[in-house]
Short mmCIF file of C-alpha atoms and ligand atoms in Angstrom, two decimals:
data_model
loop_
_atom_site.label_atom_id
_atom_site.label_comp_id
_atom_site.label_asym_id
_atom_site.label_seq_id
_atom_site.Cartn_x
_atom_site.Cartn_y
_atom_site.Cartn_z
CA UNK A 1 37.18 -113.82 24.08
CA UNK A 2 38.41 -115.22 21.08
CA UNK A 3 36.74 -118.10 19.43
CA UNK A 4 39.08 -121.11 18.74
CA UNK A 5 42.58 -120.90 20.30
CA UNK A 6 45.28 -122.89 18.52
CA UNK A 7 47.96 -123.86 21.26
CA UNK A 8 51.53 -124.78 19.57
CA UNK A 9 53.25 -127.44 22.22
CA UNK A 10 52.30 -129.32 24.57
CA UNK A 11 54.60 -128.92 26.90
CA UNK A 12 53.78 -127.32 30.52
CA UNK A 13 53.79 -123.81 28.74
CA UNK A 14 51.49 -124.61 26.37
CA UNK A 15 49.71 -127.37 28.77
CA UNK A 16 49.12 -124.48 31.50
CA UNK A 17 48.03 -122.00 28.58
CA UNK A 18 45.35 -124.43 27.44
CA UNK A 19 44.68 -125.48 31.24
CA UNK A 20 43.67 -121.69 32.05
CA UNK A 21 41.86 -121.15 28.54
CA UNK A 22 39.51 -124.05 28.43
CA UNK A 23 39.03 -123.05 32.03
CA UNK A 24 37.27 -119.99 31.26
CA UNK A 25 35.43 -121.58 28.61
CA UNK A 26 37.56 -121.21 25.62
CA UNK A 27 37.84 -123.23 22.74
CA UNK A 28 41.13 -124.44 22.76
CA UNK A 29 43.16 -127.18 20.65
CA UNK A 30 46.63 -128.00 21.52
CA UNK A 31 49.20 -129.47 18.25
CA UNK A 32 51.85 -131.54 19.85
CA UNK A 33 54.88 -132.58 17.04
CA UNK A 34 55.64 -135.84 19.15
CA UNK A 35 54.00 -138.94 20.26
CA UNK A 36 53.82 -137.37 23.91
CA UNK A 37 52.73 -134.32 25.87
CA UNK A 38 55.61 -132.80 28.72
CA UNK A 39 58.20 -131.60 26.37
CA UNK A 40 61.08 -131.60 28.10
CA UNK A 41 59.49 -132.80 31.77
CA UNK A 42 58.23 -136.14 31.11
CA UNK A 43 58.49 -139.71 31.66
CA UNK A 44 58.93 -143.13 29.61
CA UNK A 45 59.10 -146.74 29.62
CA UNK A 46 63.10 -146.97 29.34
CA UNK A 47 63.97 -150.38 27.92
CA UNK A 48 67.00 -150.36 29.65
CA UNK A 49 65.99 -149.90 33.34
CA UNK A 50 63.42 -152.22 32.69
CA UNK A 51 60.60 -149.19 34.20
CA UNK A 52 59.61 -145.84 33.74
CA UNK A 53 61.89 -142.96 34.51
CA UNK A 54 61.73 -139.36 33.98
CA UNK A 55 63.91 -137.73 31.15
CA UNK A 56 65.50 -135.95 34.21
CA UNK A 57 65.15 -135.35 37.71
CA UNK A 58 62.62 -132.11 38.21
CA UNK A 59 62.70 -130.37 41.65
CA UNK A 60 60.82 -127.57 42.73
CA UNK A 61 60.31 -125.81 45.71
CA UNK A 62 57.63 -124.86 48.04
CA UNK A 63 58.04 -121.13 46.84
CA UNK A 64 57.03 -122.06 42.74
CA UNK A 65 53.59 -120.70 43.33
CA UNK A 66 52.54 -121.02 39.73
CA UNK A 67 53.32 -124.65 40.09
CA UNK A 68 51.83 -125.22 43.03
CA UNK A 69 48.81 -123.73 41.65
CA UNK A 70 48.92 -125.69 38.14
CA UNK A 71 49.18 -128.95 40.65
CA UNK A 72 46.00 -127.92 42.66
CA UNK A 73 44.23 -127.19 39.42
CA UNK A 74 44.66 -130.71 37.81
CA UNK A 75 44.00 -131.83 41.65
CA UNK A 76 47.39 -133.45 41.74
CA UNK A 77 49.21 -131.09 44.42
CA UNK A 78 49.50 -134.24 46.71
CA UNK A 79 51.47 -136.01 44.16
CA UNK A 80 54.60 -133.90 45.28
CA UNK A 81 56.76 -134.93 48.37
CA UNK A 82 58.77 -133.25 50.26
CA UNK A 83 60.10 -132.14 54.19
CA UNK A 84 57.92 -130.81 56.12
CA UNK A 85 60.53 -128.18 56.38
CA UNK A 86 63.20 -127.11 54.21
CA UNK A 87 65.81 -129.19 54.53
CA UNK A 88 68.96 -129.98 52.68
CA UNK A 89 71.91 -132.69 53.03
CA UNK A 90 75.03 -132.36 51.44
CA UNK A 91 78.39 -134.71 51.31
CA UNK A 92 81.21 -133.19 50.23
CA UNK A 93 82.97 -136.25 48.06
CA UNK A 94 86.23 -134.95 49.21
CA UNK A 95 87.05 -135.21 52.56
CA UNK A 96 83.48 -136.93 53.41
CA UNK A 97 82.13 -134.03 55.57
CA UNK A 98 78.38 -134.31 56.09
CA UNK A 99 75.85 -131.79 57.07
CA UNK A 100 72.62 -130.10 56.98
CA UNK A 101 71.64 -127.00 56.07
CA UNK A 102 67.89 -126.30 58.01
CA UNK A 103 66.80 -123.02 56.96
CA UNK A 104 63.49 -121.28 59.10
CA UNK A 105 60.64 -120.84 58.46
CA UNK A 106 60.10 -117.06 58.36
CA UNK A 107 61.59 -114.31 56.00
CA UNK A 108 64.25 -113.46 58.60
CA UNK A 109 66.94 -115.81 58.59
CA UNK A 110 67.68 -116.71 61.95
CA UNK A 111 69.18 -119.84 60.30
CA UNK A 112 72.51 -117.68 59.57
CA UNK A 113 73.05 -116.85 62.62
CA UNK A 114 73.12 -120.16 64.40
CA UNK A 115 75.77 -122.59 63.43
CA UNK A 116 74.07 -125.77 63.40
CA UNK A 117 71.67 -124.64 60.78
CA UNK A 118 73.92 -122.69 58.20
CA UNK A 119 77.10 -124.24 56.02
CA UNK A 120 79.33 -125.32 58.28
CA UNK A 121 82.83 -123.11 58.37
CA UNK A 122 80.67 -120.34 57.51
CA UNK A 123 80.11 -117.02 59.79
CA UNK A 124 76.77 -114.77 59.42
CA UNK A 125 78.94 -112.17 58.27
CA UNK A 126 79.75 -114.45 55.17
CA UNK A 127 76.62 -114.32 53.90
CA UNK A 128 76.06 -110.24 53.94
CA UNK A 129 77.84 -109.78 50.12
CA UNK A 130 75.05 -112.15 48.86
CA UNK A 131 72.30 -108.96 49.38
CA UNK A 132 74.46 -107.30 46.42
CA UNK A 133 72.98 -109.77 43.99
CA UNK A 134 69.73 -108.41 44.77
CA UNK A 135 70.66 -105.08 43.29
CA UNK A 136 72.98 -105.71 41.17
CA UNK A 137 72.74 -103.75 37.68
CA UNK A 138 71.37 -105.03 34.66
CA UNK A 139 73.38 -107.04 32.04
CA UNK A 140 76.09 -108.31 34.79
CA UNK A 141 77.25 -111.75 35.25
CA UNK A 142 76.74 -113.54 38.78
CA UNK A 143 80.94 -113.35 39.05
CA UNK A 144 81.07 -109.57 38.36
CA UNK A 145 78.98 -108.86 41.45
CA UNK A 146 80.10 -111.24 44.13
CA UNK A 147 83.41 -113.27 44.68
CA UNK A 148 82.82 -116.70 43.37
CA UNK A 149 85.13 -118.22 45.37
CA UNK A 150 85.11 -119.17 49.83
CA UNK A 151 83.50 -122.04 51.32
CA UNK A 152 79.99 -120.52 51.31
CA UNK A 153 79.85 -119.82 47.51
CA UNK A 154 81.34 -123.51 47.30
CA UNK A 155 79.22 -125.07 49.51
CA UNK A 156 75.99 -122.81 49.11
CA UNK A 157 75.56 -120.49 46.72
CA UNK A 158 77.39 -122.76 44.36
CA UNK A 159 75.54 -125.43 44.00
CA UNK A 160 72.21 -123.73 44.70
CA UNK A 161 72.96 -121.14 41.14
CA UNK A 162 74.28 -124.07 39.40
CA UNK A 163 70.82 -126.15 39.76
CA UNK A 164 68.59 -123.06 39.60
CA UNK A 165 70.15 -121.36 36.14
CA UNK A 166 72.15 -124.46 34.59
CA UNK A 167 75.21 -122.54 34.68
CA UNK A 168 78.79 -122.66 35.47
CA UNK A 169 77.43 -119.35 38.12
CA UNK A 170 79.82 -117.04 37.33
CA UNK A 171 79.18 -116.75 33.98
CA UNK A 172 75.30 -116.74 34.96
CA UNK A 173 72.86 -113.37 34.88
CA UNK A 174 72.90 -111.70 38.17
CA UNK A 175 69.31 -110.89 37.46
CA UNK A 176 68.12 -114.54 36.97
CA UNK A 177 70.27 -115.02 39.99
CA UNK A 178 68.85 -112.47 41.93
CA UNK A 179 65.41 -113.92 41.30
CA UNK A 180 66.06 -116.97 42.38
CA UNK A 181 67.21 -115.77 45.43
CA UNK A 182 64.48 -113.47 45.94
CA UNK A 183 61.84 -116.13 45.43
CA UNK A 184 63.38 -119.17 47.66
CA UNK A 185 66.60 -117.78 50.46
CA UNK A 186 64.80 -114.89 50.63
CA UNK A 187 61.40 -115.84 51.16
CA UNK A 188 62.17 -118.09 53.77
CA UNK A 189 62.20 -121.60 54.79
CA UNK A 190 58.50 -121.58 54.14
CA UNK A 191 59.47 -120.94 50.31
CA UNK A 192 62.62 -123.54 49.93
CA UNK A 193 60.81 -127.19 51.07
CA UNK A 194 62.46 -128.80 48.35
CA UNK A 195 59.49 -130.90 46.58
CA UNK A 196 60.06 -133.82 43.98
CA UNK A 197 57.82 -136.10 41.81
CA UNK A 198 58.35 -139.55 43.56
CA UNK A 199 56.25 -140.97 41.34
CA UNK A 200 56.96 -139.45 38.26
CA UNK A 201 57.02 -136.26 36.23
CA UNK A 202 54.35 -137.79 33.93
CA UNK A 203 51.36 -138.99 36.63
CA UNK A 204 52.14 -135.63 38.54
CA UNK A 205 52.44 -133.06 36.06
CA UNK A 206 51.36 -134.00 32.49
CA UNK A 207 48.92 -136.96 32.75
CA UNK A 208 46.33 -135.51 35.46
CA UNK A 209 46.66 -132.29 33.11
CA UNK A 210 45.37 -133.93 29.94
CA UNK A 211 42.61 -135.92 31.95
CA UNK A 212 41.22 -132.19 32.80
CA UNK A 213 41.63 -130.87 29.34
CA UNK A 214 40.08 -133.48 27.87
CA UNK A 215 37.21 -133.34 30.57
CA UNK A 216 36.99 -129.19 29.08
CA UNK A 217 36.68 -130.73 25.54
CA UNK A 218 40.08 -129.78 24.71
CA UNK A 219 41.43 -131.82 21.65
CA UNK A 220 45.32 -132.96 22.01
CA UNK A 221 46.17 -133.61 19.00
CA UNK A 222 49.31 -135.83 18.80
CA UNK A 223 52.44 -135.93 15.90
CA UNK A 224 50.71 -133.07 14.84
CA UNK A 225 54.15 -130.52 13.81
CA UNK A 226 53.42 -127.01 12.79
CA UNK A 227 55.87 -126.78 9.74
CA UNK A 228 55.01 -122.71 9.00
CA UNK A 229 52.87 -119.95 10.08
CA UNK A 230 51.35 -118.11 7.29
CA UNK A 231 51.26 -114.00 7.69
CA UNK A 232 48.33 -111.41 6.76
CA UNK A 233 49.87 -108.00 7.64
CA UNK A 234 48.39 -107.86 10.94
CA UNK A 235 47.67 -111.68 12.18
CA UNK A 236 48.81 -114.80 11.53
CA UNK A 237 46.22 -116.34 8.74
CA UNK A 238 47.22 -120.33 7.82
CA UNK A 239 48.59 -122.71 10.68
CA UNK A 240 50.26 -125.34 8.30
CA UNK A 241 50.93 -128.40 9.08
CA UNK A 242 52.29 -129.85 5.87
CA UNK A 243 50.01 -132.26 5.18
CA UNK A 244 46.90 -130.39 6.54
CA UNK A 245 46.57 -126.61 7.16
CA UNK A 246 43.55 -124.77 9.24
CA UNK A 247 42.76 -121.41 7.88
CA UNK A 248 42.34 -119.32 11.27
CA UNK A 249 38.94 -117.10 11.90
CA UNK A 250 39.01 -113.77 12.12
CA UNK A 251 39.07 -114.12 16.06
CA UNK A 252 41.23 -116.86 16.18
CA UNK A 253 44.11 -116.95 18.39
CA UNK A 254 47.31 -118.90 18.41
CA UNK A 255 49.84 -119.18 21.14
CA UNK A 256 53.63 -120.50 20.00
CA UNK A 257 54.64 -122.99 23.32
CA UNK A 258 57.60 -124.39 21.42
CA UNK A 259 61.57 -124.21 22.16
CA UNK A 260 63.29 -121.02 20.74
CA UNK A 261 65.03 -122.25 18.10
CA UNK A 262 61.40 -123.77 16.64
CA UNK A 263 59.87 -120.30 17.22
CA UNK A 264 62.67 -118.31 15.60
CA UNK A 265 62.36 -120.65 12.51
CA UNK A 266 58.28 -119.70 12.19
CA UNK A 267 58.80 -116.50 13.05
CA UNK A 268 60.30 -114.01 10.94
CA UNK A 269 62.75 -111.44 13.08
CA UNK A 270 62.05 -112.70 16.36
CA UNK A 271 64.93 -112.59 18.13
CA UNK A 272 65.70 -115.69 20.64
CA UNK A 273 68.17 -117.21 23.18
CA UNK A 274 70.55 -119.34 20.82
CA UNK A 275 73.09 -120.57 23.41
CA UNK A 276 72.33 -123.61 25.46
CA UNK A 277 73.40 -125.78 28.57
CA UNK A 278 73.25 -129.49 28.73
CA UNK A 279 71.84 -131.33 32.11
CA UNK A 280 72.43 -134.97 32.20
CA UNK A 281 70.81 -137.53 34.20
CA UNK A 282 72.33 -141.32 35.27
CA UNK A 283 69.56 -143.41 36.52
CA UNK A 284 69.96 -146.93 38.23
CA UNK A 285 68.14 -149.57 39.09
CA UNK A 286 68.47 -150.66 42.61
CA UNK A 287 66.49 -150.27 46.10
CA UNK A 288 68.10 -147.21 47.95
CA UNK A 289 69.19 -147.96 51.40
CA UNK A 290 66.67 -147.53 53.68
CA UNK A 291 68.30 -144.57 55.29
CA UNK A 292 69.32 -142.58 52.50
CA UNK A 293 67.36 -139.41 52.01
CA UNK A 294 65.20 -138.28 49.22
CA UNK A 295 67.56 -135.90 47.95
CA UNK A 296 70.98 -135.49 48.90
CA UNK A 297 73.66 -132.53 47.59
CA UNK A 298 77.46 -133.64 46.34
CA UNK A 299 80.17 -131.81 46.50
CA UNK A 300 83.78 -132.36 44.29
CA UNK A 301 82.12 -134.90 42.36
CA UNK A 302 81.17 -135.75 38.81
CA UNK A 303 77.54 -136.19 40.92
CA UNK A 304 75.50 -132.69 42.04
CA UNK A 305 72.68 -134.36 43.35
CA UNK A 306 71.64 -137.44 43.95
CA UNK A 307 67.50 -138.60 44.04
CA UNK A 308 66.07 -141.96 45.49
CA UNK A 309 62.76 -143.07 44.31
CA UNK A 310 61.24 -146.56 44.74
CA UNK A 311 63.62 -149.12 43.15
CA UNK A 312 65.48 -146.38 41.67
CA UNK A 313 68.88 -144.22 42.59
CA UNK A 314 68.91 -141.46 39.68
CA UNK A 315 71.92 -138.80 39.32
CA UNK A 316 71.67 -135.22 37.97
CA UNK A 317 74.50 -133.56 36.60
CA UNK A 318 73.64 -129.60 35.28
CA UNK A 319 75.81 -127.77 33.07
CA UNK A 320 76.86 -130.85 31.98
CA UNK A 321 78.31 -130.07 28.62
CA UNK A 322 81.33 -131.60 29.17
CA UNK A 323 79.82 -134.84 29.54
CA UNK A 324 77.44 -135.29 26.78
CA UNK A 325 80.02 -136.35 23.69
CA UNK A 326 82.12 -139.11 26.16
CA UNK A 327 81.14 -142.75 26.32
CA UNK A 328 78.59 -143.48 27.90
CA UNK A 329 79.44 -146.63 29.46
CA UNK A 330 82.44 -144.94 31.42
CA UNK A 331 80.65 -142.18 32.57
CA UNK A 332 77.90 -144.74 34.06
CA UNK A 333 80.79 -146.35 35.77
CA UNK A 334 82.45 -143.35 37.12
CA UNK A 335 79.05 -141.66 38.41
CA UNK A 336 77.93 -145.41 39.61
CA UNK A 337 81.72 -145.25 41.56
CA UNK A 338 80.49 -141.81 43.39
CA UNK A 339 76.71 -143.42 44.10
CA UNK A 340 78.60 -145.89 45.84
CA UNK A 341 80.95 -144.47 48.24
CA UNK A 342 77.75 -141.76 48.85
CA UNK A 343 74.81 -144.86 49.51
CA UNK A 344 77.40 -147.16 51.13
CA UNK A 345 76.13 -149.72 48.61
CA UNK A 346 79.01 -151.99 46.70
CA UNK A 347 80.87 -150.44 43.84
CA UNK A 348 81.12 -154.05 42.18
CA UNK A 349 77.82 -155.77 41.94
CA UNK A 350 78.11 -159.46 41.00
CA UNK A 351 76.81 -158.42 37.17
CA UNK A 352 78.63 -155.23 37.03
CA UNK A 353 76.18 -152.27 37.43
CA UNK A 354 72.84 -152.35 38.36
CA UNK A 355 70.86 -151.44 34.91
CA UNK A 356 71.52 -147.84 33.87
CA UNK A 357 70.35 -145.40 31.71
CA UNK A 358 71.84 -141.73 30.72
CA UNK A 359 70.03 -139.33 29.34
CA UNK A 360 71.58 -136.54 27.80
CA UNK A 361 69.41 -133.09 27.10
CA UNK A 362 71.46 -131.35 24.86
CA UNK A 363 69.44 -128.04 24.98
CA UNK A 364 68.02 -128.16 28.31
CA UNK A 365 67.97 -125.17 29.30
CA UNK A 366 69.07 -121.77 27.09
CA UNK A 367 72.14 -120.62 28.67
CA UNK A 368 71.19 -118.52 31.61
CA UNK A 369 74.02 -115.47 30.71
CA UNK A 370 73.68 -111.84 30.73
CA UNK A 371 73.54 -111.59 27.03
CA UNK A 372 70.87 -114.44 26.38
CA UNK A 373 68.66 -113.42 28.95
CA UNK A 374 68.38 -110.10 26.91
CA UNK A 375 67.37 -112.00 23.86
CA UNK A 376 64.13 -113.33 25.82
CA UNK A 377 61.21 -111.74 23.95
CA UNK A 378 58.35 -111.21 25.97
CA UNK A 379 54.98 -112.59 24.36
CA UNK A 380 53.51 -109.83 22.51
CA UNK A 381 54.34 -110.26 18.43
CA UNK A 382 53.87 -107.92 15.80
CA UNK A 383 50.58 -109.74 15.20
CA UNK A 384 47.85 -109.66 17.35
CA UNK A 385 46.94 -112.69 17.20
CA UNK A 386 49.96 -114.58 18.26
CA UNK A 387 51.49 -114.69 21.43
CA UNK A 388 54.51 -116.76 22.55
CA UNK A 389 54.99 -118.78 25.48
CA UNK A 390 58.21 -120.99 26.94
CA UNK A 391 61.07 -121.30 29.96
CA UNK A 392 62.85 -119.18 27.54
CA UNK A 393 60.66 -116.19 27.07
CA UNK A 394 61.00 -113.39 29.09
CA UNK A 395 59.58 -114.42 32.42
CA UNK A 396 62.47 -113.02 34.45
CA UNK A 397 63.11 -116.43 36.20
CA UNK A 398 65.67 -118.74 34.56
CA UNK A 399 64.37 -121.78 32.55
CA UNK A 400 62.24 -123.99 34.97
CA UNK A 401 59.43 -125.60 35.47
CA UNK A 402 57.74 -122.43 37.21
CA UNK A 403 58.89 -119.94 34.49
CA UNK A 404 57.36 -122.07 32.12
CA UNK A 405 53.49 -122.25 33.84
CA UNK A 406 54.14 -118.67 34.23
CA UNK A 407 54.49 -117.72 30.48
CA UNK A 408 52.04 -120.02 29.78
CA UNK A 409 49.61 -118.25 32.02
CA UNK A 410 50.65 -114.95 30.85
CA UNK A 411 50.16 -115.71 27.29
CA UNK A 412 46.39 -117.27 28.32
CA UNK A 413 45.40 -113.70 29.67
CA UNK A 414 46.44 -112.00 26.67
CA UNK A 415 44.67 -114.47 25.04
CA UNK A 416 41.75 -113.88 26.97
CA UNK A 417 41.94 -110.24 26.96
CA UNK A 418 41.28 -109.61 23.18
CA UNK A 419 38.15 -108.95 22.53
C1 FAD B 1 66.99 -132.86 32.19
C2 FAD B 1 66.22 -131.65 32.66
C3 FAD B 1 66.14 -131.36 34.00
C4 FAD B 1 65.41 -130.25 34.44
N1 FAD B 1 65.32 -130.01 35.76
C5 FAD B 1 64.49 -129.04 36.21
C6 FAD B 1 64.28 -128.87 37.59
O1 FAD B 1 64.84 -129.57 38.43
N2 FAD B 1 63.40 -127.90 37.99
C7 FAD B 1 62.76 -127.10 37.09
O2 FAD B 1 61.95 -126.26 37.52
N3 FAD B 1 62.98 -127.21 35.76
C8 FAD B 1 63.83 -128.17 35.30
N4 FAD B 1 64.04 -128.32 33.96
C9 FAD B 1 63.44 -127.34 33.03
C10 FAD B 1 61.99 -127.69 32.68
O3 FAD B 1 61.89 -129.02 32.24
C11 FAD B 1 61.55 -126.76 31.54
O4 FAD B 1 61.72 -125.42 31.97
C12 FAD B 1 60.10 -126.92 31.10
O5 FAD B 1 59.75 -128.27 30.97
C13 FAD B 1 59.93 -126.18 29.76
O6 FAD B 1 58.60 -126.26 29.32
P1 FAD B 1 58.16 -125.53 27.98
O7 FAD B 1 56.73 -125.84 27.78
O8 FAD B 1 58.59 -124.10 28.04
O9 FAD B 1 59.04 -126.16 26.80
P2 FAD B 1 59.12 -127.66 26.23
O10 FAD B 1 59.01 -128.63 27.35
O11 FAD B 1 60.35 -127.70 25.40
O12 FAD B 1 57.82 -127.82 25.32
C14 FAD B 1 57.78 -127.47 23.96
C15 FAD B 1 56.86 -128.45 23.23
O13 FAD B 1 56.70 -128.02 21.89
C16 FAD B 1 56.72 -129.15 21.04
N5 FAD B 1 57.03 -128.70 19.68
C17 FAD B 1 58.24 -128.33 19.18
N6 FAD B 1 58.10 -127.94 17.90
C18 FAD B 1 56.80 -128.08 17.58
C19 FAD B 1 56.04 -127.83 16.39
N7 FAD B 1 56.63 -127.34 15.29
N8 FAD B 1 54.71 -128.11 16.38
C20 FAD B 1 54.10 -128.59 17.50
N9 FAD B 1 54.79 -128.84 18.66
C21 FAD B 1 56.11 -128.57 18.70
C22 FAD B 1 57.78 -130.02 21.69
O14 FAD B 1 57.72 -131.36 21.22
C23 FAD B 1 57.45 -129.86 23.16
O15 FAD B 1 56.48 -130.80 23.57
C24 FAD B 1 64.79 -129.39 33.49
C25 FAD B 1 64.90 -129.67 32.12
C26 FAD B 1 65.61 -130.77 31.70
C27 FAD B 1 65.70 -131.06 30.23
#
């Protein structure tokens, strides 16, 4: 094993690199540029809600494996909530339908074939073209191998793409779509409890994960920004930082955990995704109703899904690009107008809103399309002694939570590998 392993980004690539490194004994330091570990999965004191919120609403599912694993590691799997079985609601904001969609537990779906468990105004036949996705060729777009258009693609597959990829779906890769599939519907119910942090993203998934690294001897070294990687022929030889620089060893290691458009700009010729999607998040302050369920799916409206927490009613909007240059204070009004009518809670408080926040990610995701899922690299580099990790390398899943523990894991065993 190498000796010291220089881990670039701590976010939950990078964290689950280190996590499996200084498991095995390694000695591992992680350089975070910002103030805070979680990258783009983390939470913060928000001065305007008056209490801590997530940058976005996170959901997983029973199926992320790597996730689930990364949880029990850092002994915070029970920090996750969810149905005991997969369950989803939905309300479709335009005529004001309600239903359930109950999927079972095993691989076969049984839950197609009886009507109070599928989409309603769907048959079993309906769902047969969906299989094609599975083997669809490689470098087509969701809408070039099934018709994106019917009540199950609007009430189903629709809104299940558009969450999993961050993509208008029928411009999204067949293949990241296919995985998806493969990994949750396809799996069975067992694999599609949805599971959220009701506590936070930060005390379930970033927090408990520094405690353990720093109980390995891990240093975390904060507002620490890589500014270039110097090159030998054959291995990288200088991390610099600007104002400090570490000269690596000859068995030094170093594995690049940062967003694409930081590792194209440290990396000569590696090619990256370069498009991106925007999610955006409303969050409000106010008790839910009691009866209103953890996570509920919207249809025809500006809202996709909406989350209650304790104290908090929070909004998640994905491929939200249309929404990130408009004012802000409009778009809290018109998404507070659709929390309303969907919690049965009063459009017009006596102050207005309740406090709000919106958080815009630009770049949340890379944009999940044929063409920029073929500019994933996968973490080998032309030097053997880097090795790249991130939602947007090649993990064959789209950008998530579980593709990113993935890569980071992968990059760890090559890591661990060289001699
Ligand atoms: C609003 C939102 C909602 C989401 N919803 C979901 C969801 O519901 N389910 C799901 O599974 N996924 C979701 N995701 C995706 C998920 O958050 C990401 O896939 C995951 O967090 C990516 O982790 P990462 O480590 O690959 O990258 P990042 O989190 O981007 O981590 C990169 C880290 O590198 C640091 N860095 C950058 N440059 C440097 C440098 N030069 N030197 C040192 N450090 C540097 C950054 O500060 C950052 O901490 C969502 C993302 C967003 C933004």
């Amino acid at each position: 094993m190498t000796a010291t392993v220089h881990i670039i980004g701590a976010g939950l690539a990078g964290l689950s690199a280190a996590l499996k490194l200084s498991g095995r004994g390694a000695r591992v330091i992680v350089h975070e540029a910002t103030a805070f570990a979680g990258g783009r999965c983390r939470s913060y004191h928000d001065a305007a809600v008056g209490m801590r919120i997530d940058n976005g609403n996170h959901l997983l599912l029973s199926g992320n494996h790597a996730a689930l694993d990364y949880l029990r590691d850092i002994g915070a799997a029970d920090r996750l909530v969810g149905p005991p079985s997969a369950e989803f609601r939905f309300v479709d904001l335009a005529g004001g339908e309600r239903w359930t969609l109950r999927f079972n537990d095993g691989r076969l779906p049984f839950w197609v074939f009886d009507r109070r468990r599928r989409v309603p105004g769907t048959r079993a036949l309906d769902y047969v073209p969906l299989a094609r996705l599975l083997w669809a060729p490689p470098g087509k777009a969701v809408g070039e191998v099934i018709a994106c258009e019917g009540v199950l693609y609007r009430r189903l597959v629709e809104p299940l793409l558009l969450a999993a990829l961050n993509i208008d779906p029928p411009q999204g890769s067949a293949r990241l779509a296919a995985a998806v599939i493969r990994e949750t519907l396809a799996a069975g119910g067992r694999a599609c409890r949805p599971l959220i942090a009701r506590d936070g993203l930060g005390s379930t998934l970033i927090e408990p994960a520094l405690l353990d690294l720093q109980q390995h001897g891990v240093a975390v070294r904060m507002q620490h920004q890589l500014r270039a990687l110097h090159f030998g022929t054959e291995r990288v030889e200088t991390l610099d930082f600007g104002s400090d620089s570490i000269a690596l060893g000859a068995d030094d290691a170093v594995i690049l955990a940062v967003p694409p458009y930081v590792a194209a700009s440290l990396v000569r010729g590696l090619e990256v995704p370069t498009e991106f999607r925007a999610i955006v998040n409303a969050h409000f302050r106010i008790e839910p109703p009691p009866a209103q369920p953890p996570i509920l799916g919207v249809l025809n409206g500006t809202v996709q899904w909406l989350f209650a927490f304790p104290g908090r009613l929070s909004v998640t909007v994905s491929a939200g690009d249309r929404l990130v240059d408009g004012p802000r204070e409009q778009l809290a009004k018109t998404i507070w107008d659709e929390v309303a009518r969907l919690t049965g809670l009063p459009a017009a408080l006596p102050g207005g809103l309740p406090p709000w926040q919106i958080v815009r990610e630009r770049r949340a995701t890379f944009a999940a399309t044929p063409a920029q899922d073929a500019r994933r690299p996968g973490p080998a580099t032309a030097w053997r002694n880097l090795v790249i990790a991130g939602d947007w390398t090649d993990t064959g899943l789209p950008a998530t939570i579980e593709g990113a523990i993935r890569s980071g894991n992968r990059a760890a065993a090559i890591v661990a590998k060289q001699p």
